[in-house]
XYZ file of N, CA and C in Angstrom:
261
model
N -16.089 23.676 4.016
C -16.097 22.282 4.395
C -14.976 21.512 3.674
N -14.757 21.836 2.413
C -13.758 21.116 1.646
C -12.361 21.319 2.225
N -12.040 22.543 2.622
C -10.706 22.829 3.165
C -10.477 22.060 4.469
N -11.498 21.953 5.298
C -11.362 21.222 6.561
C -11.104 19.738 6.292
N -11.834 19.165 5.352
C -11.627 17.741 5.034
C -10.247 17.516 4.425
N -9.820 18.444 3.571
C -8.502 18.309 2.952
C -7.401 18.408 3.999
N -7.554 19.330 4.936
C -6.562 19.492 6.009
C -6.500 18.235 6.872
N -7.655 17.686 7.200
C -7.693 16.464 8.009
C -7.029 15.307 7.259
N -7.294 15.221 5.946
C -6.682 14.161 5.134
C -5.158 14.274 5.166
N -4.638 15.480 4.951
C -3.189 15.645 4.921
C -2.561 15.436 6.294
N -3.251 15.802 7.360
C -2.735 15.516 8.698
C -2.666 14.015 8.956
N -3.714 13.294 8.585
C -3.708 11.841 8.777
C -2.627 11.175 7.930
N -2.503 11.594 6.684
C -1.491 10.979 5.824
C -0.079 11.382 6.250
N 0.080 12.588 6.763
C 1.384 12.992 7.306
C 1.750 12.169 8.527
N 0.763 11.915 9.389
C 0.995 11.049 10.545
C 1.355 9.640 10.126
N 0.701 9.159 9.085
C 1.003 7.820 8.558
C 2.454 7.763 8.056
N 2.826 8.745 7.295
C 4.191 8.789 6.776
C 5.208 8.902 7.907
N 4.903 9.733 8.908
C 5.799 9.878 10.056
C 5.959 8.554 10.789
N 4.855 7.833 11.026
C 4.935 6.541 11.715
C 5.778 5.545 10.926
N 5.546 5.491 9.636
C 6.270 4.516 8.813
C 7.762 4.825 8.763
N 8.094 6.078 8.527
C 9.513 6.451 8.426
C 10.217 6.307 9.774
N 9.553 6.752 10.838
C 10.199 6.644 12.150
C 10.334 5.188 12.599
N 9.381 4.346 12.188
C 9.462 2.936 12.571
C 10.730 2.289 12.030
N 11.043 2.573 10.773
C 12.191 1.903 10.180
C 13.463 2.754 10.218
N 13.378 3.979 10.710
C 14.593 4.793 10.855
C 15.256 4.561 12.202
N 14.484 4.696 13.280
C 15.124 4.585 14.589
C 14.398 3.679 15.569
N 13.125 3.428 15.419
C 12.433 2.547 16.373
C 12.932 1.111 16.227
N 13.273 0.709 15.016
C 13.758 -0.663 14.795
C 15.063 -0.944 15.531
N 15.809 0.111 15.826
C 17.056 -0.069 16.553
C 16.812 -0.505 17.996
N 15.641 -0.123 18.526
C 15.289 -0.492 19.899
C 14.448 -1.752 19.951
N 13.476 -1.856 19.026
C 12.578 -3.000 19.060
C 11.950 -3.194 17.678
N 12.224 -4.327 17.099
C 11.640 -4.640 15.794
C 10.139 -4.848 15.927
N 9.704 -5.432 17.045
C 8.270 -5.651 17.253
C 7.513 -4.324 17.309
N 8.092 -3.325 17.978
C 7.460 -2.004 18.037
C 7.422 -1.355 16.656
N 8.471 -1.559 15.866
C 8.495 -1.004 14.510
C 7.405 -1.638 13.650
N 7.233 -2.949 13.798
C 6.174 -3.636 13.046
C 4.801 -3.147 13.509
N 4.641 -2.945 14.809
C 3.368 -2.440 15.341
C 3.083 -1.042 14.792
N 4.098 -0.194 14.725
C 3.902 1.136 14.145
C 3.498 1.046 12.677
N 4.065 0.118 11.949
C 3.703 -0.058 10.543
C 2.272 -0.569 10.396
N 1.836 -1.421 11.300
C 0.446 -1.902 11.254
C -0.517 -0.745 11.510
N -0.183 0.099 12.473
C -1.017 1.281 12.729
C -0.997 2.203 11.513
N 0.169 2.395 10.912
C 0.277 3.246 9.722
C -0.500 2.653 8.551
N -0.635 1.337 8.509
C -1.363 0.681 7.429
C -2.873 0.953 7.530
N -3.373 1.181 8.727
C -4.808 1.402 8.930
C -5.201 2.848 8.620
N -4.267 3.760 8.704
C -4.583 5.181 8.570
C -5.054 5.584 7.160
N -4.447 5.133 6.054
C -4.899 5.606 4.730
C -6.376 5.345 4.412
N -6.951 4.178 4.717
C -8.387 4.043 4.455
C -9.237 4.985 5.311
N -8.822 5.209 6.548
C -9.547 6.148 7.409
C -9.430 7.557 6.837
N -8.252 7.926 6.354
C -8.061 9.252 5.761
C -8.925 9.422 4.516
N -9.062 8.380 3.708
C -9.914 8.462 2.521
C -11.379 8.633 2.916
N -11.813 7.947 3.970
C -13.199 8.100 4.424
C -13.439 9.509 4.956
N -12.469 10.051 5.681
C -12.606 11.406 6.209
C -12.656 12.416 5.057
N -11.812 12.237 4.053
C -11.751 13.189 2.950
C -12.991 13.128 2.063
N -13.634 11.984 1.971
C -14.787 11.833 1.082
C -16.119 11.877 1.802
N -16.096 12.165 3.088
C -17.318 12.222 3.873
C -18.167 13.392 3.407
N -19.466 13.171 3.354
C -20.396 14.232 2.965
C -20.868 14.938 4.222
N -20.631 16.224 4.306
C -21.039 17.000 5.463
C -22.505 17.382 5.390
N -23.057 17.882 6.492
C -24.474 18.243 6.494
C -24.796 19.415 5.574
N -23.826 20.269 5.293
C -24.068 21.407 4.413
C -23.743 21.110 2.958
N -23.120 19.974 2.696
C -22.786 19.612 1.320
C -24.037 19.134 0.600
N -24.141 19.510 -0.653
C -25.280 19.072 -1.447
C -24.767 18.065 -2.472
N -25.615 17.103 -2.756
C -25.214 16.090 -3.721
C -26.411 15.667 -4.529
N -27.158 14.673 -4.078
C -28.278 14.178 -4.867
C -29.487 15.103 -4.806
N -29.542 15.983 -3.801
C -30.706 16.844 -3.689
C -30.481 18.212 -4.334
N -29.449 18.333 -5.162
C -29.258 19.565 -5.912
C -30.362 19.702 -6.944
N -30.886 20.905 -7.124
C -31.879 21.084 -8.184
C -31.221 20.884 -9.551
N -31.923 20.253 -10.430
C -31.368 19.966 -11.750
C -31.520 21.131 -12.706
N -32.429 22.039 -12.414
C -32.687 23.157 -13.316
C -33.945 22.951 -14.130
N -34.416 21.721 -14.204
C -35.664 21.417 -14.901
C -36.786 21.441 -13.866
N -37.678 22.449 -13.912
C -38.699 22.570 -12.870
C -39.622 21.360 -12.775
N -39.949 20.756 -13.895
C -40.839 19.594 -13.884
C -40.157 18.411 -13.184
N -38.892 18.185 -13.507
C -38.142 17.093 -12.895
C -37.935 17.339 -11.402
N -37.574 18.579 -11.043
C -37.379 18.912 -9.631
C -38.668 18.715 -8.840
N -39.798 19.106 -9.428
C -41.090 18.928 -8.759
C -41.392 17.442 -8.552
N -41.092 16.637 -9.557
C -41.345 15.207 -9.485
C -40.485 14.565 -8.391
N -39.188 14.911 -8.353
C -38.294 14.349 -7.340
C -38.678 14.814 -5.942
N -39.065 16.082 -5.810
C -39.496 16.578 -4.503
C -40.736 15.839 -4.024
N -41.629 15.527 -4.948
C -42.826 14.761 -4.577
C -42.443 13.362 -4.100
N -41.512 12.730 -4.782
C -41.056 11.398 -4.375
C -40.366 11.426 -3.012
N -39.603 12.492 -2.756
C -38.888 12.607 -1.485
C -39.783 13.075 -0.341
N -40.997 13.466 -0.657
C -41.914 13.932 0.366
C -41.669 15.372 0.769
N -40.982 16.130 -0.059
C -40.704 17.535 0.241
C -41.826 18.391 -0.346
N -42.151 19.409 0.367
C -43.119 20.365 -0.161
C -42.382 21.543 -0.736
N -42.746 21.903 -1.925
C -42.113 23.060 -2.572
C -42.750 24.327 -2.035
N -41.968 25.382 -1.918
C -42.545 26.637 -1.432
C -43.606 27.156 -2.400
N -44.679 27.642 -1.844
C -45.766 28.178 -2.667
C -45.330 29.511 -3.242
N -45.500 29.687 -4.551
C -45.124 30.955 -5.214
C -46.263 31.942 -5.179
């Protein structure tokens, strides 16, 4: 999962860099308004890329990781409404 998110992040940021550089390299020669529009689109991409890179997938574990303390894990499972497997 991590590699997929990292790849998506770098693709989005590469697209952002491409838009910004192309806007002021050659698009401005044809239309300054189009170059500004490309920069506005490029400005929106980095926050979206950060959200994509930091998104928690369905297989990722975070707050529901076992702590290693059986008493604490049992208490949290009870609060979450989870039933522990019977041993």
